[in-house]
Amino acid sequence: MIGESPSPELLSDLVLLASRTPSPHNTQPWSPQIIDGTIEVSIVPGRTLPAGDPTFRDVIMSLGAWIESLAIGAAEAGFATDVTVLPALSELDSLPISGPADVTRPVFRVALSPADHDATEGASNLHPFTAAEVMERRVYRGALVGEPEVFAHLDSLQLPPWLSLRSLDDRAMKQLSTLGIAFTASHATVANELLHWLRLDPRHPRYHRDGMTDAMLVMPRPLARIAAPFTRRARLRDPLVAVAGPVARLLEGLGRDAALPTGVTDERGAPTHHVLVANSRAAGIDDILSVTEAMDSRIGVTEPHALEAGRVLQRLWLHAHRQGLAISPHSELIDSPAAHGALRKRLGLSRSDVALSVFSAGVAQTDRVPRSPRLTDPMR
Ligand SMILES: Cc1cc2nc3c(=O)[nH]c(=O)nc-3n(C[C@H](O)[C@H](O)[C@H](O)COP(=O)(O)O)c2cc1C
């Protein structure tokens, strides 16, 4: 294999592997095309979250994770991965809010070249993970028992100097997550979008394709059966969202004013909580042009930086997986302005710090973590 260009079969195998990458609400927003021995990836507008992720932060992070998955498989096959970020990545505001990918406007291109042996030695540091781990990793939203040391040593993960992982205590996490959930429930567009991606009944036509199933959400079956029609019929859904709104707004109002507990130590066994923070100054985003780009991006860092952060996020989640731990992401802490503000204060973030991802980690208290569906799974 080494010394040759990648075969079309290898490229499609790698695309298949990368399809196991995590994405917000399991939307799988990527559309890869194999063109002249390279892979070009466009974004599928109908698989973005215009209400819940208006800045495209989570979409871009998951595309970064997609690159990382592909790079891990490529390294295993003896190839180095060269990524070219294309201008369309920084022009996402011009995307329609629904519909298929525009394959003439890819956001990045991946080329593979045979890895030279010395570089491969180094690369085994950079890509210490295996394709099998990419396939097996999964999120778990049920009970987690934390292992406080899990992210104590990150050297092998090669975080760029502008990214760091901060810890958040369990009591603050619970309080801020409630605030974040209240935000989702109090915004009809965000709540409707979430409901649209839920598949609570195996009879849902997309149950085995995309979105989040009752099993993934660790929902008791009877509850899932009662709730399922509310996710699919506007006649039922709209009044539910309308009723939930004011209640959630009340909770949000109360939560916004509540002080976070101070001087607390985590209970034994509590999951650990982590925040991936980018420092825009350390990322070199302090000349006028880059500052403008970062502000244009609305994420707080430029889109190429968010893409790089997504690669790191996938490494962090695989690192936990390798140690037998599962991840439970909590983007609601960043999406809700009130929770985000309190989070920033709690972590003592400065103006140039940008929180990009919040997630919990721990050992899943089950021996069957459900597998999420993918568009690339064999049709049932
Ligand atoms: C950038 C990003 C943000 C995410 N945010 C959340 C979240 O806020 N809450 C959640 O339950 N899952 C979140 N997820 C996890 C996805 O829902 C999950 O990856 C997807 O459903 C596929 O499941 P799997 O990771 O087990 O394969 C996020 C994933 C990514 C990549």
mmCIF file of C-alpha atoms and ligand atoms in Angstrom:
data_model
loop_
_atom_site.group_PDB
_atom_site.id
_atom_site.type_symbol
_atom_site.label_atom_id
_atom_site.label_comp_id
_atom_site.label_asym_id
_atom_site.label_seq_id
_atom_site.Cartn_x
_atom_site.Cartn_y
_atom_site.Cartn_z
ATOM 1 C CA MET A 1 0.000 0.000 0.000
ATOM 2 C CA ILE A 2 2.764 2.460 1.011
ATOM 3 C CA GLY A 3 4.164 4.328 -2.002
ATOM 4 C CA GLU A 4 0.925 4.172 -3.994
ATOM 5 C CA SER A 5 -1.882 6.660 -4.341
ATOM 6 C CA PRO A 6 -5.057 5.740 -2.461
ATOM 7 C CA SER A 7 -7.380 3.412 -4.362
ATOM 8 C CA PRO A 8 -11.020 4.425 -4.927
ATOM 9 C CA GLU A 9 -11.983 1.491 -2.659
ATOM 10 C CA LEU A 10 -9.821 2.828 0.164
ATOM 11 C CA LEU A 11 -11.318 6.308 -0.237
ATOM 12 C CA SER A 12 -14.864 4.929 -0.041
ATOM 13 C CA ASP A 13 -13.928 2.784 2.961
ATOM 14 C CA LEU A 14 -12.580 5.893 4.697
ATOM 15 C CA VAL A 15 -15.735 7.863 3.882
ATOM 16 C CA LEU A 16 -17.756 5.007 5.363
ATOM 17 C CA LEU A 17 -15.597 5.035 8.488
ATOM 18 C CA ALA A 18 -15.951 8.816 8.847
ATOM 19 C CA SER A 19 -19.730 8.458 8.700
ATOM 20 C CA ARG A 20 -19.509 7.104 12.297
ATOM 21 C CA THR A 21 -18.437 10.592 13.419
ATOM 22 C CA PRO A 22 -20.645 12.298 16.029
ATOM 23 C CA SER A 23 -22.807 15.228 14.896
ATOM 24 C CA PRO A 24 -25.343 17.509 16.622
ATOM 25 C CA HIS A 25 -28.734 15.713 16.882
ATOM 26 C CA ASN A 26 -27.095 13.024 14.694
ATOM 27 C CA THR A 27 -27.828 15.179 11.634
ATOM 28 C CA GLN A 28 -24.731 13.967 9.709
ATOM 29 C CA PRO A 29 -24.379 17.313 7.878
ATOM 30 C CA TRP A 30 -21.554 16.192 5.566
ATOM 31 C CA SER A 31 -21.788 15.304 1.870
ATOM 32 C CA PRO A 32 -18.488 13.765 0.676
ATOM 33 C CA GLN A 33 -17.665 13.315 -3.025
ATOM 34 C CA ILE A 34 -14.655 11.391 -4.318
ATOM 35 C CA ILE A 35 -13.178 13.497 -7.125
ATOM 36 C CA ASP A 36 -9.882 12.783 -8.904
ATOM 37 C CA GLY A 37 -8.441 10.818 -6.002
ATOM 38 C CA THR A 38 -9.408 13.455 -3.396
ATOM 39 C CA ILE A 39 -12.451 13.824 -1.169
ATOM 40 C CA GLU A 40 -14.428 17.056 -1.278
ATOM 41 C CA VAL A 41 -16.963 17.696 1.440
ATOM 42 C CA SER A 42 -19.971 20.013 1.171
ATOM 43 C CA ILE A 43 -22.499 20.835 3.870
ATOM 44 C CA VAL A 44 -26.102 19.642 3.530
ATOM 45 C CA PRO A 45 -28.261 22.693 4.397
ATOM 46 C CA GLY A 46 -31.210 20.505 5.407
ATOM 47 C CA ARG A 47 -28.915 18.820 7.939
ATOM 48 C CA THR A 48 -27.879 22.017 9.691
ATOM 49 C CA LEU A 49 -29.715 23.441 12.711
ATOM 50 C CA PRO A 50 -30.663 27.028 11.808
ATOM 51 C CA ALA A 51 -32.496 27.569 15.122
ATOM 52 C CA GLY A 52 -30.334 25.615 17.568
ATOM 53 C CA ASP A 53 -26.941 26.210 15.938
ATOM 54 C CA PRO A 54 -27.288 29.533 14.077
ATOM 55 C CA THR A 55 -23.524 30.186 14.168
ATOM 56 C CA PHE A 56 -22.763 26.727 12.639
ATOM 57 C CA ARG A 57 -20.425 26.074 15.580
ATOM 58 C CA ASP A 58 -21.584 22.493 16.119
ATOM 59 C CA VAL A 59 -21.861 21.736 12.389
ATOM 60 C CA ILE A 60 -18.277 22.870 11.797
ATOM 61 C CA MET A 61 -16.977 21.060 14.889
ATOM 62 C CA SER A 62 -18.588 17.848 13.677
ATOM 63 C CA LEU A 63 -17.013 18.342 10.233
ATOM 64 C CA GLY A 64 -13.675 18.693 12.014
ATOM 65 C CA ALA A 65 -14.398 15.461 13.889
ATOM 66 C CA TRP A 66 -15.232 13.885 10.493
ATOM 67 C CA ILE A 67 -11.768 14.836 9.203
ATOM 68 C CA GLU A 68 -10.181 13.347 12.311
ATOM 69 C CA SER A 69 -12.064 10.048 11.865
ATOM 70 C CA LEU A 70 -10.949 9.892 8.246
ATOM 71 C CA ALA A 71 -7.348 10.775 9.145
ATOM 72 C CA ILE A 72 -7.263 7.975 11.733
ATOM 73 C CA GLY A 73 -8.386 5.420 9.133
ATOM 74 C CA ALA A 74 -5.978 6.857 6.540
ATOM 75 C CA ALA A 75 -3.019 6.671 8.951
ATOM 76 C CA GLU A 76 -3.868 3.052 9.673
ATOM 77 C CA ALA A 77 -3.754 2.370 5.912
ATOM 78 C CA GLY A 78 -0.348 4.114 5.639
ATOM 79 C CA PHE A 79 -1.507 7.500 4.337
ATOM 80 C CA ALA A 80 -1.017 11.038 5.590
ATOM 81 C CA THR A 81 -3.975 13.403 5.332
ATOM 82 C CA ASP A 82 -3.681 16.857 3.828
ATOM 83 C CA VAL A 83 -6.684 19.125 4.378
ATOM 84 C CA THR A 84 -7.362 22.249 2.297
ATOM 85 C CA VAL A 85 -9.992 24.528 3.781
ATOM 86 C CA LEU A 86 -12.017 26.167 0.992
ATOM 87 C CA PRO A 87 -13.585 29.654 1.010
ATOM 88 C CA ALA A 88 -17.156 28.284 1.245
ATOM 89 C CA LEU A 89 -16.447 27.272 4.878
ATOM 90 C CA SER A 90 -16.400 30.942 5.816
ATOM 91 C CA GLU A 91 -19.501 31.799 3.767
ATOM 92 C CA LEU A 92 -22.042 29.573 5.474
ATOM 93 C CA ASP A 93 -24.487 32.412 6.084
ATOM 94 C CA SER A 94 -25.300 32.267 2.366
ATOM 95 C CA LEU A 95 -26.494 28.634 2.649
ATOM 96 C CA PRO A 96 -30.214 28.026 2.225
ATOM 97 C CA ILE A 97 -31.890 26.723 5.375
ATOM 98 C CA SER A 98 -33.022 23.470 3.778
ATOM 99 C CA GLY A 99 -32.337 21.224 0.827
ATOM 100 C CA PRO A 100 -29.450 19.139 -0.456
ATOM 101 C CA ALA A 101 -25.723 19.905 -0.604
ATOM 102 C CA ASP A 102 -24.366 22.102 -3.368
ATOM 103 C CA VAL A 103 -21.488 19.906 -4.520
ATOM 104 C CA THR A 104 -20.013 22.819 -6.474
ATOM 105 C CA ARG A 105 -19.320 24.589 -3.163
ATOM 106 C CA PRO A 106 -17.278 22.196 -1.017
ATOM 107 C CA VAL A 107 -16.034 23.546 2.312
ATOM 108 C CA PHE A 108 -12.841 21.489 2.416
ATOM 109 C CA ARG A 109 -10.849 19.005 0.375
ATOM 110 C CA VAL A 110 -8.883 16.052 1.731
ATOM 111 C CA ALA A 111 -5.959 14.561 -0.179
ATOM 112 C CA LEU A 112 -4.034 11.484 0.925
ATOM 113 C CA SER A 113 -0.405 10.831 0.269
ATOM 114 C CA PRO A 114 1.723 7.858 1.259
ATOM 115 C CA ALA A 115 3.044 8.510 4.769
ATOM 116 C CA ASP A 116 6.830 8.389 4.927
ATOM 117 C CA HIS A 117 8.046 6.094 7.645
ATOM 118 C CA ASP A 118 9.604 8.734 9.932
ATOM 119 C CA ALA A 119 6.521 10.876 9.695
ATOM 120 C CA THR A 120 4.382 7.820 10.450
ATOM 121 C CA GLU A 121 6.308 7.316 13.683
ATOM 122 C CA GLY A 122 5.374 10.886 14.602
ATOM 123 C CA ALA A 123 1.878 10.467 13.232
ATOM 124 C CA SER A 124 1.293 7.483 15.497
ATOM 125 C CA ASN A 125 1.571 10.066 18.268
ATOM 126 C CA LEU A 126 -0.782 12.420 16.529
ATOM 127 C CA HIS A 127 -3.265 9.706 15.564
ATOM 128 C CA PRO A 128 -2.958 7.202 18.361
ATOM 129 C CA PHE A 129 -6.463 5.936 17.698
ATOM 130 C CA THR A 130 -7.703 3.108 15.518
ATOM 131 C CA ALA A 131 -10.508 2.784 12.982
ATOM 132 C CA ALA A 132 -12.087 0.223 15.317
ATOM 133 C CA GLU A 133 -12.271 2.875 18.042
ATOM 134 C CA VAL A 134 -13.895 5.343 15.635
ATOM 135 C CA MET A 135 -16.516 2.671 14.871
ATOM 136 C CA GLU A 136 -17.121 1.766 18.508
ATOM 137 C CA ARG A 137 -17.188 5.203 20.210
ATOM 138 C CA ARG A 138 -20.644 6.323 21.239
ATOM 139 C CA VAL A 139 -22.323 8.981 23.325
ATOM 140 C CA TYR A 140 -24.251 7.848 26.420
ATOM 141 C CA ARG A 141 -26.894 10.042 28.072
ATOM 142 C CA GLY A 142 -27.729 7.735 31.009
ATOM 143 C CA ALA A 143 -25.952 7.495 34.388
ATOM 144 C CA LEU A 144 -22.159 7.994 34.256
ATOM 145 C CA VAL A 145 -19.649 7.392 37.042
ATOM 146 C CA GLY A 146 -16.726 9.784 36.700
ATOM 147 C CA GLU A 147 -13.022 8.947 36.706
ATOM 148 C CA PRO A 148 -11.435 12.254 37.728
ATOM 149 C CA GLU A 149 -8.076 11.430 36.127
ATOM 150 C CA VAL A 150 -9.438 10.769 32.649
ATOM 151 C CA PHE A 151 -8.300 14.021 31.076
ATOM 152 C CA ALA A 152 -5.359 14.672 33.419
ATOM 153 C CA HIS A 153 -2.737 13.840 30.770
ATOM 154 C CA LEU A 154 -3.457 15.208 27.338
ATOM 155 C CA ASP A 155 0.057 15.256 25.869
ATOM 156 C CA SER A 156 -0.583 12.442 23.392
ATOM 157 C CA LEU A 157 -3.648 14.295 22.070
ATOM 158 C CA GLN A 158 -1.553 17.191 20.746
ATOM 159 C CA LEU A 159 -3.875 20.074 21.562
ATOM 160 C CA PRO A 160 -2.785 23.229 19.724
ATOM 161 C CA PRO A 161 -1.614 25.926 22.174
ATOM 162 C CA TRP A 162 -4.800 27.964 21.660
ATOM 163 C CA LEU A 163 -7.087 25.163 22.881
ATOM 164 C CA SER A 164 -7.435 24.045 26.481
ATOM 165 C CA LEU A 165 -9.726 21.772 28.442
ATOM 166 C CA ARG A 166 -11.203 23.232 31.623
ATOM 167 C CA SER A 167 -13.117 21.401 34.351
ATOM 168 C CA LEU A 168 -16.536 22.332 35.649
ATOM 169 C CA ASP A 169 -17.865 21.086 39.008
ATOM 170 C CA ASP A 170 -20.902 18.833 39.138
ATOM 171 C CA ARG A 171 -23.226 21.159 41.063
ATOM 172 C CA ALA A 172 -22.608 24.071 38.673
ATOM 173 C CA MET A 173 -23.027 21.706 35.717
ATOM 174 C CA LYS A 174 -26.442 20.521 36.938
ATOM 175 C CA GLN A 175 -27.645 24.068 37.529
ATOM 176 C CA LEU A 176 -26.376 25.383 34.192
ATOM 177 C CA SER A 177 -27.697 22.395 32.268
ATOM 178 C CA THR A 178 -31.184 23.015 33.705
ATOM 179 C CA LEU A 179 -30.895 26.631 32.602
ATOM 180 C CA GLY A 180 -29.796 25.491 29.141
ATOM 181 C CA ILE A 181 -32.671 23.020 28.823
ATOM 182 C CA ALA A 182 -35.116 25.753 29.887
ATOM 183 C CA PHE A 183 -33.679 27.921 27.096
ATOM 184 C CA THR A 184 -34.323 25.179 24.511
ATOM 185 C CA ALA A 185 -37.859 24.619 25.760
ATOM 186 C CA SER A 186 -38.679 28.332 25.909
ATOM 187 C CA HIS A 187 -37.705 28.978 22.287
ATOM 188 C CA ALA A 188 -40.332 27.430 20.013
ATOM 189 C CA THR A 189 -38.054 27.323 16.958
ATOM 190 C CA VAL A 190 -35.246 25.572 18.857
ATOM 191 C CA ALA A 191 -37.685 23.160 20.550
ATOM 192 C CA ASN A 192 -39.424 22.345 17.244
ATOM 193 C CA GLU A 193 -36.112 21.704 15.556
ATOM 194 C CA LEU A 194 -35.078 19.298 18.320
ATOM 195 C CA LEU A 195 -38.438 17.483 18.132
ATOM 196 C CA HIS A 196 -37.993 17.184 14.356
ATOM 197 C CA TRP A 197 -34.785 15.156 14.888
ATOM 198 C CA LEU A 198 -36.275 12.818 17.538
ATOM 199 C CA ARG A 199 -37.243 9.274 16.513
ATOM 200 C CA LEU A 200 -39.099 7.855 19.504
ATOM 201 C CA ASP A 201 -40.814 4.947 17.783
ATOM 202 C CA PRO A 202 -39.152 2.265 15.634
ATOM 203 C CA ARG A 203 -41.983 2.809 13.123
ATOM 204 C CA HIS A 204 -40.598 6.301 12.408
ATOM 205 C CA PRO A 205 -39.475 6.128 8.736
ATOM 206 C CA ARG A 206 -36.032 7.494 9.623
ATOM 207 C CA TYR A 207 -35.521 5.494 12.836
ATOM 208 C CA HIS A 208 -32.548 3.625 11.344
ATOM 209 C CA ARG A 209 -31.136 6.568 9.350
ATOM 210 C CA ASP A 210 -30.446 9.693 11.422
ATOM 211 C CA GLY A 211 -31.611 11.748 14.424
ATOM 212 C CA MET A 212 -31.890 10.596 18.024
ATOM 213 C CA THR A 213 -33.853 7.506 18.975
ATOM 214 C CA ASP A 214 -35.624 6.705 22.246
ATOM 215 C CA ALA A 215 -32.846 4.166 22.939
ATOM 216 C CA MET A 216 -30.104 6.783 22.451
ATOM 217 C CA LEU A 217 -31.963 9.121 24.808
ATOM 218 C CA VAL A 218 -32.322 6.288 27.365
ATOM 219 C CA MET A 219 -36.101 6.862 27.414
ATOM 220 C CA PRO A 220 -38.349 4.237 28.965
ATOM 221 C CA ARG A 221 -40.296 2.614 26.131
ATOM 222 C CA PRO A 222 -43.822 3.459 27.449
ATOM 223 C CA LEU A 223 -42.871 7.139 27.787
ATOM 224 C CA ALA A 224 -41.333 7.134 24.309
ATOM 225 C CA ARG A 225 -44.537 5.655 22.828
ATOM 226 C CA ILE A 226 -46.666 8.362 24.467
ATOM 227 C CA ALA A 227 -44.285 11.140 23.383
ATOM 228 C CA ALA A 228 -43.664 9.898 19.811
ATOM 229 C CA PRO A 229 -46.810 11.398 18.184
ATOM 230 C CA PHE A 230 -45.895 14.813 19.636
ATOM 231 C CA THR A 231 -42.655 14.794 17.678
ATOM 232 C CA ARG A 232 -44.328 13.965 14.362
ATOM 233 C CA ARG A 233 -47.723 15.685 14.253
ATOM 234 C CA ALA A 234 -47.737 19.481 14.177
ATOM 235 C CA ARG A 235 -51.354 19.346 15.472
ATOM 236 C CA LEU A 236 -50.071 17.846 18.746
ATOM 237 C CA ARG A 237 -46.585 19.361 18.761
ATOM 238 C CA ASP A 238 -47.476 23.031 18.404
ATOM 239 C CA PRO A 239 -49.786 23.229 21.465
ATOM 240 C CA LEU A 240 -47.188 21.276 23.509
ATOM 241 C CA VAL A 241 -44.415 23.690 22.541
ATOM 242 C CA ALA A 242 -46.759 26.630 23.214
ATOM 243 C CA VAL A 243 -47.526 25.370 26.745
ATOM 244 C CA ALA A 244 -43.901 24.456 27.515
ATOM 245 C CA GLY A 245 -42.685 27.912 26.484
ATOM 246 C CA PRO A 246 -44.020 30.031 29.367
ATOM 247 C CA VAL A 247 -43.168 27.370 31.983
ATOM 248 C CA ALA A 248 -39.609 27.136 30.664
ATOM 249 C CA ARG A 249 -39.325 30.930 30.516
ATOM 250 C CA LEU A 250 -40.335 31.082 34.166
ATOM 251 C CA LEU A 251 -37.689 28.477 35.069
ATOM 252 C CA GLU A 252 -35.146 30.319 32.951
ATOM 253 C CA GLY A 253 -35.940 33.591 34.730
ATOM 254 C CA LEU A 254 -35.573 31.967 38.157
ATOM 255 C CA GLY A 255 -32.392 30.131 37.144
ATOM 256 C CA ARG A 256 -30.791 33.213 35.620
ATOM 257 C CA ASP A 257 -30.889 34.993 38.964
ATOM 258 C CA ALA A 258 -29.796 32.025 41.100
ATOM 259 C CA ALA A 259 -26.180 32.111 42.287
ATOM 260 C CA LEU A 260 -24.035 29.081 41.540
ATOM 261 C CA PRO A 261 -22.994 27.038 44.579
ATOM 262 C CA THR A 262 -19.530 27.932 45.858
ATOM 263 C CA GLY A 263 -16.819 25.950 47.617
ATOM 264 C CA VAL A 264 -18.298 22.583 46.769
ATOM 265 C CA THR A 265 -16.435 19.390 46.070
ATOM 266 C CA ASP A 266 -17.933 16.838 43.721
ATOM 267 C CA GLU A 267 -19.720 13.871 45.211
ATOM 268 C CA ARG A 268 -17.826 10.620 44.814
ATOM 269 C CA GLY A 269 -18.818 8.947 41.588
ATOM 270 C CA ALA A 270 -20.243 12.081 39.981
ATOM 271 C CA PRO A 271 -19.424 12.359 36.279
ATOM 272 C CA THR A 272 -16.643 14.777 35.402
ATOM 273 C CA HIS A 273 -17.491 17.817 33.248
ATOM 274 C CA HIS A 274 -15.243 19.506 30.721
ATOM 275 C CA VAL A 275 -15.223 22.627 28.592
ATOM 276 C CA LEU A 276 -13.144 22.964 25.438
ATOM 277 C CA VAL A 277 -11.977 26.578 25.355
ATOM 278 C CA ALA A 278 -10.301 28.384 22.461
ATOM 279 C CA ASN A 279 -8.232 31.461 23.111
ATOM 280 C CA SER A 280 -8.614 33.699 20.089
ATOM 281 C CA ARG A 281 -5.518 35.715 21.010
ATOM 282 C CA ALA A 282 -3.330 32.598 21.256
ATOM 283 C CA ALA A 283 -4.887 31.403 17.984
ATOM 284 C CA GLY A 284 -3.348 34.442 16.354
ATOM 285 C CA ILE A 285 -6.696 36.102 15.833
ATOM 286 C CA ASP A 286 -5.496 39.487 16.984
ATOM 287 C CA ASP A 287 -4.602 41.294 13.815
ATOM 288 C CA ILE A 288 -7.389 43.459 12.456
ATOM 289 C CA LEU A 289 -8.216 41.208 9.500
ATOM 290 C CA SER A 290 -8.456 38.028 11.584
ATOM 291 C CA VAL A 291 -10.432 39.751 14.318
ATOM 292 C CA THR A 292 -12.927 40.826 11.655
ATOM 293 C CA GLU A 293 -13.030 37.266 10.310
ATOM 294 C CA ALA A 294 -13.567 35.836 13.783
ATOM 295 C CA MET A 295 -16.346 38.339 14.462
ATOM 296 C CA ASP A 296 -17.924 37.581 11.088
ATOM 297 C CA SER A 297 -17.938 33.901 11.952
ATOM 298 C CA ARG A 298 -20.132 34.611 15.030
ATOM 299 C CA ILE A 299 -18.515 31.610 16.742
ATOM 300 C CA GLY A 300 -15.804 33.802 18.269
ATOM 301 C CA VAL A 301 -13.030 32.032 16.357
ATOM 302 C CA THR A 302 -12.681 31.692 12.584
ATOM 303 C CA GLU A 303 -14.339 28.714 10.899
ATOM 304 C CA PRO A 304 -10.975 27.024 10.130
ATOM 305 C CA HIS A 305 -10.149 27.251 13.846
ATOM 306 C CA ALA A 306 -13.532 25.740 14.741
ATOM 307 C CA LEU A 307 -12.802 22.938 12.236
ATOM 308 C CA GLU A 308 -9.462 22.260 13.944
ATOM 309 C CA ALA A 309 -11.193 22.312 17.344
ATOM 310 C CA GLY A 310 -13.608 19.649 16.036
ATOM 311 C CA ARG A 311 -10.646 17.390 15.240
ATOM 312 C CA VAL A 312 -9.418 17.850 18.809
ATOM 313 C CA LEU A 313 -12.903 17.184 20.193
ATOM 314 C CA GLN A 314 -13.002 13.831 18.416
ATOM 315 C CA ARG A 315 -9.558 12.978 19.858
ATOM 316 C CA LEU A 316 -10.775 13.890 23.350
ATOM 317 C CA TRP A 317 -13.873 11.722 23.013
ATOM 318 C CA LEU A 318 -11.840 8.815 21.615
ATOM 319 C CA HIS A 319 -9.373 9.253 24.477
ATOM 320 C CA ALA A 320 -12.252 8.789 26.945
ATOM 321 C CA HIS A 321 -13.567 5.837 24.929
ATOM 322 C CA ARG A 322 -10.170 4.134 25.007
ATOM 323 C CA GLN A 323 -10.257 4.318 28.794
ATOM 324 C CA GLY A 324 -13.697 2.763 28.935
ATOM 325 C CA LEU A 325 -15.578 6.024 29.463
ATOM 326 C CA ALA A 326 -18.509 7.467 27.553
ATOM 327 C CA ILE A 327 -19.214 11.111 26.749
ATOM 328 C CA SER A 328 -22.446 13.034 27.186
ATOM 329 C CA PRO A 329 -22.292 16.422 25.399
ATOM 330 C CA HIS A 330 -24.141 19.474 26.756
ATOM 331 C CA SER A 331 -24.166 22.159 24.060
ATOM 332 C CA GLU A 332 -27.152 23.751 25.824
ATOM 333 C CA LEU A 333 -24.667 25.377 28.218
ATOM 334 C CA ILE A 334 -23.235 27.382 25.339
ATOM 335 C CA ASP A 335 -26.464 27.879 23.389
ATOM 336 C CA SER A 336 -28.322 29.519 26.269
ATOM 337 C CA PRO A 337 -27.005 33.065 26.742
ATOM 338 C CA ALA A 338 -27.769 32.930 30.486
ATOM 339 C CA ALA A 339 -26.038 29.561 31.020
ATOM 340 C CA HIS A 340 -23.158 30.615 28.784
ATOM 341 C CA GLY A 341 -22.657 33.846 30.754
ATOM 342 C CA ALA A 342 -22.667 31.973 34.078
ATOM 343 C CA LEU A 343 -20.312 29.343 32.649
ATOM 344 C CA ARG A 344 -17.845 31.993 31.520
ATOM 345 C CA LYS A 345 -17.934 33.580 34.950
ATOM 346 C CA ARG A 346 -17.528 30.244 36.724
ATOM 347 C CA LEU A 347 -14.461 29.362 34.633
ATOM 348 C CA GLY A 348 -13.041 32.875 34.833
ATOM 349 C CA LEU A 349 -12.850 33.126 31.040
ATOM 350 C CA SER A 350 -11.362 36.281 29.584
ATOM 351 C CA ARG A 351 -12.669 38.278 26.621
ATOM 352 C CA SER A 352 -10.477 36.354 24.215
ATOM 353 C CA ASP A 353 -11.640 32.942 25.514
ATOM 354 C CA VAL A 354 -14.396 31.165 23.601
ATOM 355 C CA ALA A 355 -16.182 28.091 25.003
ATOM 356 C CA LEU A 356 -16.675 25.693 22.080
ATOM 357 C CA SER A 357 -17.937 22.502 23.671
ATOM 358 C CA VAL A 358 -19.181 21.260 27.040
ATOM 359 C CA PHE A 359 -19.386 17.561 27.823
ATOM 360 C CA SER A 360 -19.546 15.112 30.719
ATOM 361 C CA ALA A 361 -17.518 11.918 30.957
ATOM 362 C CA GLY A 362 -17.815 8.735 32.978
ATOM 363 C CA VAL A 363 -18.268 5.004 32.943
ATOM 364 C CA ALA A 364 -21.716 4.159 31.549
ATOM 365 C CA GLN A 365 -23.809 2.346 34.134
ATOM 366 C CA THR A 366 -25.037 -0.191 31.614
ATOM 367 C CA ASP A 367 -23.494 -2.949 29.589
ATOM 368 C CA ARG A 368 -25.420 -1.927 26.468
ATOM 369 C CA VAL A 369 -24.709 1.602 25.270
ATOM 370 C CA PRO A 370 -27.052 1.964 22.266
ATOM 371 C CA ARG A 371 -25.532 2.495 18.827
ATOM 372 C CA SER A 372 -26.808 5.501 16.893
ATOM 373 C CA PRO A 373 -28.019 5.054 13.293
ATOM 374 C CA ARG A 374 -26.231 6.393 10.215
ATOM 375 C CA LEU A 375 -27.349 7.155 6.658
ATOM 376 C CA THR A 376 -24.616 4.761 5.531
ATOM 377 C CA ASP A 377 -26.012 1.805 7.531
ATOM 378 C CA PRO A 378 -27.436 -1.038 5.413
ATOM 379 C CA MET A 379 -31.129 -0.371 4.677
ATOM 380 C CA ARG A 380 -33.538 -2.254 6.939
HETATM 381 C C1 LIG B 1 -20.522 19.352 18.100
HETATM 382 C C2 LIG B 1 -21.470 18.396 18.748
HETATM 383 C C3 LIG B 1 -22.386 18.856 19.677
HETATM 384 C C4 LIG B 1 -23.262 17.965 20.308
HETATM 385 N N1 LIG B 1 -24.146 18.425 21.255
HETATM 386 C C5 LIG B 1 -24.946 17.558 21.913
HETATM 387 C C6 LIG B 1 -25.798 17.988 22.980
HETATM 388 O O1 LIG B 1 -25.840 19.171 23.297
HETATM 389 N N2 LIG B 1 -26.548 17.082 23.621
HETATM 390 C C7 LIG B 1 -26.524 15.751 23.292
HETATM 391 O O2 LIG B 1 -27.235 14.967 23.919
HETATM 392 N N3 LIG B 1 -25.716 15.294 22.291
HETATM 393 C C8 LIG B 1 -24.928 16.170 21.612
HETATM 394 N N4 LIG B 1 -24.057 15.712 20.649
HETATM 395 C C9 LIG B 1 -23.968 14.272 20.404
HETATM 396 C C10 LIG B 1 -24.782 13.828 19.200
HETATM 397 O O3 LIG B 1 -26.149 13.913 19.445
HETATM 398 C C11 LIG B 1 -24.337 12.412 18.871
HETATM 399 O O4 LIG B 1 -23.004 12.460 18.463
HETATM 400 C C12 LIG B 1 -25.162 11.822 17.749
HETATM 401 O O5 LIG B 1 -26.479 11.638 18.179
HETATM 402 C C13 LIG B 1 -24.608 10.486 17.258
HETATM 403 O O6 LIG B 1 -24.477 9.595 18.319
HETATM 404 P P1 LIG B 1 -23.069 8.902 18.654
HETATM 405 O O7 LIG B 1 -22.113 9.978 18.965
HETATM 406 O O8 LIG B 1 -23.363 8.003 19.832
HETATM 407 O O9 LIG B 1 -22.665 8.126 17.445
HETATM 408 C C14 LIG B 1 -23.204 16.587 19.978
HETATM 409 C C15 LIG B 1 -22.283 16.143 19.026
HETATM 410 C C16 LIG B 1 -21.422 17.034 18.412
HETATM 411 C C17 LIG B 1 -20.424 16.531 17.416
#
